[in-house]
Short mmCIF file of C-alpha atoms and ligand atoms in Angstrom, two decimals:
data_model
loop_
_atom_site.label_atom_id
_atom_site.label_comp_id
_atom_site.label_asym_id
_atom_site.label_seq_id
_atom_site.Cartn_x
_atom_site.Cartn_y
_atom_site.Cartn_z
CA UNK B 1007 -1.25 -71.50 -3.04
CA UNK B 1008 -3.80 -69.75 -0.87
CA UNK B 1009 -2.82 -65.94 -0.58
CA UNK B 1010 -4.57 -64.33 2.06
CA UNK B 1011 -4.92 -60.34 0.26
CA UNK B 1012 -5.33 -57.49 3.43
CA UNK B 1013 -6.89 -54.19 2.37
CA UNK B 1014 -8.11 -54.92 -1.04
CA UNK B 1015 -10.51 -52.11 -1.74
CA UNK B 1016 -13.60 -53.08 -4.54
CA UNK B 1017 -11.69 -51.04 -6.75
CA UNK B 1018 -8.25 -53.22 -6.91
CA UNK B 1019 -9.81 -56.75 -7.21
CA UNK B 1020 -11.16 -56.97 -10.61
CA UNK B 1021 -6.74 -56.07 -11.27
CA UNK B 1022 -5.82 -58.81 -9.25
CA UNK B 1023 -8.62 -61.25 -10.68
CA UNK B 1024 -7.11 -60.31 -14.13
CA UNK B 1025 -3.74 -60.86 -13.07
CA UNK B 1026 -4.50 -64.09 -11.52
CA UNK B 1027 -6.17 -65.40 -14.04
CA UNK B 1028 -3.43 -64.64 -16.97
CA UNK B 1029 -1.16 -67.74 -16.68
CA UNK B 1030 -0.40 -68.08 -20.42
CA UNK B 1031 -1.15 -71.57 -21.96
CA UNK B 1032 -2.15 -72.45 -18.00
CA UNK B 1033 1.49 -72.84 -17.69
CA UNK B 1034 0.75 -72.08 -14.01
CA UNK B 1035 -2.24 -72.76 -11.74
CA UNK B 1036 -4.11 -69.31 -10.55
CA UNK B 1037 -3.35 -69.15 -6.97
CA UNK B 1038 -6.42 -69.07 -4.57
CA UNK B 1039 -6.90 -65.12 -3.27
CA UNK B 1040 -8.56 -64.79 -0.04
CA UNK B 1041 -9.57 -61.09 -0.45
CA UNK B 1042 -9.70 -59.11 3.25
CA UNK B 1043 -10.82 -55.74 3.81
CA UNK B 1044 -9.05 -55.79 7.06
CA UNK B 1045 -6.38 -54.07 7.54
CA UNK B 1046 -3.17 -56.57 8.26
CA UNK B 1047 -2.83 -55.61 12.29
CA UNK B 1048 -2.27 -58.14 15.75
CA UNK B 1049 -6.04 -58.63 15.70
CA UNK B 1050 -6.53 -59.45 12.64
CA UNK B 1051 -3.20 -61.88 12.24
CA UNK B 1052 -5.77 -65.06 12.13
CA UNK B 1053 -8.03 -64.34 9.46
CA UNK B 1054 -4.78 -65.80 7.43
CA UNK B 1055 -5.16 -69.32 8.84
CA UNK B 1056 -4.47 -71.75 6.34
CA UNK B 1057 -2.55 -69.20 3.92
CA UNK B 1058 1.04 -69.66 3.25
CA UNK B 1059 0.78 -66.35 1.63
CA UNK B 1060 -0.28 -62.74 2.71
CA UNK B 1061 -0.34 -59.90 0.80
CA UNK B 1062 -0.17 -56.04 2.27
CA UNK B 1063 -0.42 -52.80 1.56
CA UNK B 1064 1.14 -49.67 2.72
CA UNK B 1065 -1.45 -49.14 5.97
CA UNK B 1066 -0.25 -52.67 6.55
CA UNK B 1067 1.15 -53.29 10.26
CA UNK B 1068 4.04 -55.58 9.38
CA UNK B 1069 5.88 -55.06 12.60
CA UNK B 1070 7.62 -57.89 14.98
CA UNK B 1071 4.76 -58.94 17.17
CA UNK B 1072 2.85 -59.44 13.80
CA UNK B 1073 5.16 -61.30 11.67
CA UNK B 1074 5.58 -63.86 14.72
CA UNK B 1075 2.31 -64.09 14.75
CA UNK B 1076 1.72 -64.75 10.87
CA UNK B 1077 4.89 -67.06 11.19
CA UNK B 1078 3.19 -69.11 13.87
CA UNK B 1079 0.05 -69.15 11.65
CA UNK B 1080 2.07 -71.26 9.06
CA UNK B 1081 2.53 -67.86 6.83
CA UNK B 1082 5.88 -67.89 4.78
CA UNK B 1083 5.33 -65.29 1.99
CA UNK B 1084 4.97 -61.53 2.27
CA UNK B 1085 3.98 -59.99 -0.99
CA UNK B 1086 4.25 -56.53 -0.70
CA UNK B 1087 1.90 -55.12 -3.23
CA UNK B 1088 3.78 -51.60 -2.98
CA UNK B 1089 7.40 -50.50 -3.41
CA UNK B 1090 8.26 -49.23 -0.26
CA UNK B 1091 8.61 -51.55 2.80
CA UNK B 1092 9.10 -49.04 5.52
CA UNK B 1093 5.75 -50.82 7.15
CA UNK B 1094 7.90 -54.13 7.79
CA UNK B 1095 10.00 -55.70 9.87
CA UNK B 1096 12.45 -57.04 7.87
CA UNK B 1097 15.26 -58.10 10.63
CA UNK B 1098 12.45 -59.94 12.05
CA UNK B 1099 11.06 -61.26 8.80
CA UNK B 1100 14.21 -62.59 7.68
CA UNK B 1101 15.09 -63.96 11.07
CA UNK B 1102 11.74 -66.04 10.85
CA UNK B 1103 12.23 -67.36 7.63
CA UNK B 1104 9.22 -65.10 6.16
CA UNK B 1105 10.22 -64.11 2.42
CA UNK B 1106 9.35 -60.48 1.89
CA UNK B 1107 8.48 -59.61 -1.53
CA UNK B 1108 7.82 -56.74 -3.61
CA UNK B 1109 6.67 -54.35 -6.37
CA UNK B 1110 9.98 -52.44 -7.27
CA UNK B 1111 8.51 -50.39 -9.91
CA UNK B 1112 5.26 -50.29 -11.21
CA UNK B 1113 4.52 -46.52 -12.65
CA UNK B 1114 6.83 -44.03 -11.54
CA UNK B 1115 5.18 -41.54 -13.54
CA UNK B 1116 1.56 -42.03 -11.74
CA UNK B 1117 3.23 -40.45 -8.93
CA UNK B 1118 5.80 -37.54 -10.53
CA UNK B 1119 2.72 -36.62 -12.33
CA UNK B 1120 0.61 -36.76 -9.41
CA UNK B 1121 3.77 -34.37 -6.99
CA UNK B 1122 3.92 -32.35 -10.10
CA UNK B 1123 -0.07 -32.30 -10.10
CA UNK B 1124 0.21 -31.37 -6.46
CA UNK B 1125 2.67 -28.46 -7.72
CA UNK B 1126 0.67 -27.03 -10.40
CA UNK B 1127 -2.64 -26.78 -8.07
CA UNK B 1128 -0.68 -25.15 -5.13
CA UNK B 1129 0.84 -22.38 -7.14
CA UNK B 1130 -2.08 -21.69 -10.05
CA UNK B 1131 -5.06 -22.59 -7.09
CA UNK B 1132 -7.21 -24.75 -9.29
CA UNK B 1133 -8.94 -26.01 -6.42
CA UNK B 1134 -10.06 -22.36 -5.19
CA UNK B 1135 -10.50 -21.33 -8.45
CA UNK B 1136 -13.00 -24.20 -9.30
CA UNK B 1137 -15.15 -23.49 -6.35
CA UNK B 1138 -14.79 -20.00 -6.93
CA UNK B 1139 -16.20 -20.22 -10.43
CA UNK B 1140 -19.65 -22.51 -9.13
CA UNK B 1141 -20.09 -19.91 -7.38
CA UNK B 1142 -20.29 -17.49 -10.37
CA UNK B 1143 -17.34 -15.78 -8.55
CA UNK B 1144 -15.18 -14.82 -10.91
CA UNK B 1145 -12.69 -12.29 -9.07
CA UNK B 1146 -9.12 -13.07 -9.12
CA UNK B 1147 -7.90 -11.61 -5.73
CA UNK B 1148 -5.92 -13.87 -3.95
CA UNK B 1149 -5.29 -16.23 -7.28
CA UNK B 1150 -2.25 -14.89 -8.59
CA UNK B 1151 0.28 -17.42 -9.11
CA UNK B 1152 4.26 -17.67 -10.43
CA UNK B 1153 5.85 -18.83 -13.52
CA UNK B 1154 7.31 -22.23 -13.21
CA UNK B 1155 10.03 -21.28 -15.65
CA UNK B 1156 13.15 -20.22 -14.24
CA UNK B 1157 12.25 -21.13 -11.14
CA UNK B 1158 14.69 -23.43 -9.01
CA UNK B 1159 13.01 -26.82 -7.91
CA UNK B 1160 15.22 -29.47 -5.36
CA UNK B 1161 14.21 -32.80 -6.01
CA UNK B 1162 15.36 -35.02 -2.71
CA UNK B 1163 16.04 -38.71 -3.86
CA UNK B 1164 16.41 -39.15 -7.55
CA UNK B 1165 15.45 -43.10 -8.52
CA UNK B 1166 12.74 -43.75 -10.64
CA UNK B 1167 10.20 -41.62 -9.34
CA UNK B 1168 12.38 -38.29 -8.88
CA UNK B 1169 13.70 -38.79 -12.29
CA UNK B 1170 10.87 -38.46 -14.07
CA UNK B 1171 10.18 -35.39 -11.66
CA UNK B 1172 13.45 -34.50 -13.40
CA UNK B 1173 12.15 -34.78 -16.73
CA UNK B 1174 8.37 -33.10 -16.87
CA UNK B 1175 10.01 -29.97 -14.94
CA UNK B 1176 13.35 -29.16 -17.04
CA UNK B 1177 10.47 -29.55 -19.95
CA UNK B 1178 8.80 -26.87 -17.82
CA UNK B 1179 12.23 -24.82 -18.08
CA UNK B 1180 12.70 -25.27 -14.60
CA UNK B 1181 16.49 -25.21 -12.80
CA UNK B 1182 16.71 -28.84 -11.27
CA UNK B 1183 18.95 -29.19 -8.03
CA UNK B 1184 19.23 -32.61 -6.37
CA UNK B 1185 20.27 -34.32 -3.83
CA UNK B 1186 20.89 -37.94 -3.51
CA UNK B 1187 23.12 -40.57 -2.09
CA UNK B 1188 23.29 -41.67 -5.38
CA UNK B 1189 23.75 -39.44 -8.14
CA UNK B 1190 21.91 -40.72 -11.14
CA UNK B 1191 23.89 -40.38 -14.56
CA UNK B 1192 20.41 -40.20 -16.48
CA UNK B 1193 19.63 -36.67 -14.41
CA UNK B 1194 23.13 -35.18 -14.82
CA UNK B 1195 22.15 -35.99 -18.31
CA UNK B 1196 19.42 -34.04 -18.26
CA UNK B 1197 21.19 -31.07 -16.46
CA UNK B 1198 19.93 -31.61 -13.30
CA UNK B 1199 23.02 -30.40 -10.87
CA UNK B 1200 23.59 -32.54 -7.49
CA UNK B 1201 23.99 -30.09 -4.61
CA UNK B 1202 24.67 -30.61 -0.53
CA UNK B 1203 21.43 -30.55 1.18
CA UNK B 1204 21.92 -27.16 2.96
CA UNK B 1205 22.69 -25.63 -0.34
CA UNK B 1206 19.24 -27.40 -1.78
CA UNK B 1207 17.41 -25.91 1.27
CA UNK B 1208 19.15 -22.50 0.92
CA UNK B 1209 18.44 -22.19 -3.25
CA UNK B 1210 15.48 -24.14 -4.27
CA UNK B 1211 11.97 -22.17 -4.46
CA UNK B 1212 9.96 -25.64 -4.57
CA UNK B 1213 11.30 -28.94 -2.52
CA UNK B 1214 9.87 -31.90 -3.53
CA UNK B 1215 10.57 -35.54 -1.69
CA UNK B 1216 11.02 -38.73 -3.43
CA UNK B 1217 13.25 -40.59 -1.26
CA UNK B 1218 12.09 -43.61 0.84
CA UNK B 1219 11.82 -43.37 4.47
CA UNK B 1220 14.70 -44.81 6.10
CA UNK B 1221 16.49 -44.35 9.81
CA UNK B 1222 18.40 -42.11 7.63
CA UNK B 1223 15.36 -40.02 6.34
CA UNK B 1224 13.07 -39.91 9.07
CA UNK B 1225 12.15 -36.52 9.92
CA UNK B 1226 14.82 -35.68 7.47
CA UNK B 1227 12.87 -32.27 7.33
CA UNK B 1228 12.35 -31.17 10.45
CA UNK B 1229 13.38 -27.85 12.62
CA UNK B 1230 16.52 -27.24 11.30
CA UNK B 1231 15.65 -27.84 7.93
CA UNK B 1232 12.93 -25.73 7.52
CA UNK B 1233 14.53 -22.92 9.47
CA UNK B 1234 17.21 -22.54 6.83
CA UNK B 1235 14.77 -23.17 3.26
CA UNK B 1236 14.05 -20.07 1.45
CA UNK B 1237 11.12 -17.75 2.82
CA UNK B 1238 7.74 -19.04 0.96
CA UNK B 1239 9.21 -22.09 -0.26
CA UNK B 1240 7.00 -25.06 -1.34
CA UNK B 1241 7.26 -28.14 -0.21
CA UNK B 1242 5.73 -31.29 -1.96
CA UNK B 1243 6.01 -34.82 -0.01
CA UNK B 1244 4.38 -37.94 -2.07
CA UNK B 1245 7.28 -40.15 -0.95
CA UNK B 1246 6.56 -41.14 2.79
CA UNK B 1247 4.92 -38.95 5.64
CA UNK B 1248 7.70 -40.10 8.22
CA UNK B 1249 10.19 -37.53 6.06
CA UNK B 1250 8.50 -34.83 7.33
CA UNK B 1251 8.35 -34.18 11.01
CA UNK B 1252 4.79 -33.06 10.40
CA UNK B 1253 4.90 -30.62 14.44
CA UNK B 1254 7.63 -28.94 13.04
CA UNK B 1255 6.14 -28.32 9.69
CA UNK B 1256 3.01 -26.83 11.18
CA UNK B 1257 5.36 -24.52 13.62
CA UNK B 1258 6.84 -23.45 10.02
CA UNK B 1259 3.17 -22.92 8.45
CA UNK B 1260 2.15 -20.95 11.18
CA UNK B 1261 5.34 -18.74 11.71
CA UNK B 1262 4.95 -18.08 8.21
CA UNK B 1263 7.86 -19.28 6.32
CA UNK B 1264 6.77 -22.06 4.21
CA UNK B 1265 4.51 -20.82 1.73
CA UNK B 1266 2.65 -23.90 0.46
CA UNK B 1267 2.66 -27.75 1.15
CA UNK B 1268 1.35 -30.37 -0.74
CA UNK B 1269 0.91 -33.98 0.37
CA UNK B 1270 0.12 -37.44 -0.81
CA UNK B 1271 1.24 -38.93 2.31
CA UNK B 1272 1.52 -38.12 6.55
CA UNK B 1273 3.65 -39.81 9.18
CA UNK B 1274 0.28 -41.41 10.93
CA UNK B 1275 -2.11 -42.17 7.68
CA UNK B 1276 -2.31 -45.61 8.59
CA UNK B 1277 -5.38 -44.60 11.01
CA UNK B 1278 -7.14 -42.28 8.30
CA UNK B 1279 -6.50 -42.67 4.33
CA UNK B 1280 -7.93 -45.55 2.01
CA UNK B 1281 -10.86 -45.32 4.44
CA UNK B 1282 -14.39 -43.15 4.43
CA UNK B 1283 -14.06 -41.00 7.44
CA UNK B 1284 -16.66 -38.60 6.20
CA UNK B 1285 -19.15 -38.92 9.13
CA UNK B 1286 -16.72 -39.67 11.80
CA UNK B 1287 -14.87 -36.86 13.92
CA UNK B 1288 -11.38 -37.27 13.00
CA UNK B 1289 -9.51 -37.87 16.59
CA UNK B 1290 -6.00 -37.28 15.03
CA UNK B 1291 -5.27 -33.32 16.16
CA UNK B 1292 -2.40 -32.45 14.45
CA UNK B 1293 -3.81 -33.78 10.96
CA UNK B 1294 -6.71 -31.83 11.27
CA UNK B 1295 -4.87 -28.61 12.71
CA UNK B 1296 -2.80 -30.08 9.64
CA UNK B 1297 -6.06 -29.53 7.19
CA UNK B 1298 -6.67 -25.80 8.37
CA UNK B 1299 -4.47 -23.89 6.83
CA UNK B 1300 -5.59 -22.27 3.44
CA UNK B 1301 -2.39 -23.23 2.07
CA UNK B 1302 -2.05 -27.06 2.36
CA UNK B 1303 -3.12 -29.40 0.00
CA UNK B 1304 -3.65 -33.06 1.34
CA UNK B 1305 -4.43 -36.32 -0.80
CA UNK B 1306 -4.68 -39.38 0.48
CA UNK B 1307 -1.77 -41.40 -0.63
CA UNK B 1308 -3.21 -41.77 -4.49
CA UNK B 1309 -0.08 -41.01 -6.20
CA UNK B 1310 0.23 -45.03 -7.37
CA UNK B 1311 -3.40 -44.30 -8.12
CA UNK B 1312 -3.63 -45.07 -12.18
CA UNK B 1313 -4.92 -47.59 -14.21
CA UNK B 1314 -1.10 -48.56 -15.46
CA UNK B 1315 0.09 -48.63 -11.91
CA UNK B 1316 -2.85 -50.64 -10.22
CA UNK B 1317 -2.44 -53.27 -13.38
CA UNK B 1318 1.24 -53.19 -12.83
CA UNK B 1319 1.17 -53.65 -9.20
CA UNK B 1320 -1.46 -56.50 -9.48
CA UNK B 1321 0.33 -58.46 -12.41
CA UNK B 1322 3.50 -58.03 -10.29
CA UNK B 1323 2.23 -59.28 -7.15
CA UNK B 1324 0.81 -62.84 -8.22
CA UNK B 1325 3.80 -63.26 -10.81
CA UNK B 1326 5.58 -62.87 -6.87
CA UNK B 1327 3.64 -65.08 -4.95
CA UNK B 1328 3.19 -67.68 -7.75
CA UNK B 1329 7.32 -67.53 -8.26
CA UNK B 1330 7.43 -68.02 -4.58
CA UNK B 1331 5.30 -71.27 -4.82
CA UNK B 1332 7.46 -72.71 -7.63
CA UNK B 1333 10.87 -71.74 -5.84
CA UNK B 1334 11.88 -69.33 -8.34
CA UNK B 1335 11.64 -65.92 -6.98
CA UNK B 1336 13.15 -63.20 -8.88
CA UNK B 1337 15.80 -61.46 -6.34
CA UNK B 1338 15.50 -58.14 -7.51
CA UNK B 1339 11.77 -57.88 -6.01
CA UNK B 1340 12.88 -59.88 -2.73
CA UNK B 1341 13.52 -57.00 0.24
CA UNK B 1342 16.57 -58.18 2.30
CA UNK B 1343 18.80 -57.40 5.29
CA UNK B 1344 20.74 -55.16 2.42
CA UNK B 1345 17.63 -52.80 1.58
CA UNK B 1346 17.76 -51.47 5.20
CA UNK B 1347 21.33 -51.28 5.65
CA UNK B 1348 21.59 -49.10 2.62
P1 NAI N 710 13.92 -45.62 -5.88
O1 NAI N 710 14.50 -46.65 -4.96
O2 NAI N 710 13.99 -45.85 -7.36
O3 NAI N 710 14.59 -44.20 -5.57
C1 NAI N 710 14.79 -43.71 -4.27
C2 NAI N 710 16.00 -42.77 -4.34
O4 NAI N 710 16.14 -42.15 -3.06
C3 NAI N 710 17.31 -43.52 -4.63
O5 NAI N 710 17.99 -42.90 -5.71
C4 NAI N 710 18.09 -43.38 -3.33
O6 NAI N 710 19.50 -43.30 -3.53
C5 NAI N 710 17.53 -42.07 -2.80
N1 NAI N 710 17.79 -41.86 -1.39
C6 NAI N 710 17.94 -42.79 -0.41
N2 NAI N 710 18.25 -42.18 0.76
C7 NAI N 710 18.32 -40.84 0.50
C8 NAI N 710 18.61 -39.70 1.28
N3 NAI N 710 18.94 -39.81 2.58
N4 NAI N 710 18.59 -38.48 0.68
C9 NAI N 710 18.28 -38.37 -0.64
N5 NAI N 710 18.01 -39.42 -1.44
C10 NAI N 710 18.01 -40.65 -0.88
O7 NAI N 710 12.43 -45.44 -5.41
P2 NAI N 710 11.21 -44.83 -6.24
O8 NAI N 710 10.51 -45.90 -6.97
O9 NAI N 710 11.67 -43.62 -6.96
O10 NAI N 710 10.24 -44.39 -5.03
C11 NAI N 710 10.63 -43.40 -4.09
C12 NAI N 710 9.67 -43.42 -2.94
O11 NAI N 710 8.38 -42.98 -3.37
C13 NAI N 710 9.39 -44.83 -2.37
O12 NAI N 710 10.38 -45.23 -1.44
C14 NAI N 710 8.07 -44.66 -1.72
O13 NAI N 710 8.27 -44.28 -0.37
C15 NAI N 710 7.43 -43.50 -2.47
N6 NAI N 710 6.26 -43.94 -3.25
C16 NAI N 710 5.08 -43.26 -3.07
C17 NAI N 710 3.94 -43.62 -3.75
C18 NAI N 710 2.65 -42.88 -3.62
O14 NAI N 710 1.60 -43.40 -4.03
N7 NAI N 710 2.65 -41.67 -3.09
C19 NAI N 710 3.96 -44.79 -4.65
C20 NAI N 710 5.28 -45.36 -4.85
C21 NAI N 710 6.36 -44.96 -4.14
#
């Protein structure tokens, strides 16, 4: 099958090649991978002509207008290479026909290492410190940071991802407070306590989001919520930037009362990240107003970014389409009408 492969960056190819190349015994035929560095958008629908297949990524436009398009096109198979699907139709896609598959876990510790990263840097300032130090400043004013241990952390959505938040911070000797739809027995294992949200926003000194973006969780932290966290908190978002209600957080930085931020993702990223920007002005105001303050940390949605998780997410997405081509899709990857009723 030809699989026509949106936003592939040089860096992601060679893991697809290897992926697509590892039928054992040739017990399948390598599908044919149409690499794009387009981004998947209404204009750019007809570079999959003759595909049966596409493949997208998070900055992906998988809306309505574009699956019709794709559908018109001949296109049958959408092979998410990412977890979250919040960039898709899916009403529409399953009301075309269009199969929408994806990578339900690849790494989940790439990114609770990289929101823990995010953590670390915030409170300790590595990144001042190490331009500090090429500077043969060594000073400490303005450094001085807190002991994880003891502190109370509120981990919002506890799946994969959050629970291994769970695990590397009650090994820092952190107090774990959650809060999830669904409670998961392996963090009440680990001591982690399940609390109402207003009582996570009330207690927790660092808030960190791991939940997917959903009617349910859009803006899920905006104006209220903020108004009642602790003064100073810190709040760490590397699940989606549509969680955050990003004019509310910055009427929260400015007023004072959250103390740090730290993000691997923003509600309108589609129009900056995976992308060199370096020598253009950036026309999105509120990201850069966003980028002022002393106290936010921004990366640029690389929490899947590790050499398990880019294998993973490559093996997973031709073993997809090439199950799709045979007949013999595995359900738990397929995203249905159920995923967005949940
Ligand atoms: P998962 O499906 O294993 O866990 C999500 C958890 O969130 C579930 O336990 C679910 O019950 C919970 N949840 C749903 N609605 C909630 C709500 N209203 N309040 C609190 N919890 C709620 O997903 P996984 O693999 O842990 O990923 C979580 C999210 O991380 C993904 O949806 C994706 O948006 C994001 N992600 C970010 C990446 C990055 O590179 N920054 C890479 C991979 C995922």
């Amino acid at each position: 099958m030809r699989l026509a492969v949106y936003s592939t960056k040089p860096y992601e190819r060679p893991f697809l090649d290897a992926a697509n190349a590892a039928a054992p015994g040739g017990s399948r035929p390598a599908l044919e991978l149409l690499y794009l560095d387009a981004r998947l958008s209404a204009s750019t629908v007809g570079l999959a002509r003759g595909c049966p297949g596409v493949s997208i990524f998070v900055g992906d436009d998988a809306s309505a207008p574009v699956l019709r398009e794709l559908h018109a096109i001949g296109v049958r198979l959408l092979a998410l290479r990412s977890a979250g699907f919040n960039h898709v139709d899916i009403e529409e896609a399953d009301r075309l026909g269009v199969t929408v598959l994806r990578v339900p876990a690849y790494s989940p510790h790439a990114v609770a290492e990289h929101a823990v990263g995010l953590m670390l840097t915030l409170n300790r300032k590595f990144h001042r410190a190490f331009n500090r130090v090429r500077e043969q400043n060594f000073a400490l004013d303005g450094l001085m940071g807190f002991d994880m241990h003891a502190k109370t952390v509120g981990v919002i959505g506890t799946g994969k991802i959050g629970e291994v938040v769970c695990r590397i911070l009650t090994g820092f000797g952190c107090r774990v407070i959650a809060a999830d739809p669904s409670p998961n027995p392996a963090c009440v294992a680990l001591g982690v306590h399940y609390v109402p949200l207003a009582d996570l926003y009330a207690q927790s000194d660092i808030i960190t989001l791991h939940c997917p973006l959903t009617p349910a969780t859009h803006h899920l932290i905006g104006h209220s919520a903020l108004g009642v966290m602790k003064p100073g908190v810190m709040l760490i978002n590397s699940s989606r930037g549509g969680v955050i209600d990003t004019r509310a957080l910055i009427a929260a930085l400015k007023r004072g009362a959250v103390g740090s931020v730290g993000l691997d993702v923003y509600e309108e990223e589609g129009d900056l990240f995976f992308r060199d920007l370096s020598s253009q002005p950036i026309q999105d105001d509120v990201f850069t107003r966003l980028m002022s303050f002393p106290n936010v940390l921004i990366t640029a949605h690389q929490g899947f970014f590790t050499h398990e998780a880019v294998t993973a997410i490559a093996k997973t997405t031709i073993d997809n389409a090439s199950a799709f081509e045979r007949g013999d899709i595995n359900p738990e990857n397929r995203v249905t009408l159920g995923h967005i009723a949940r």
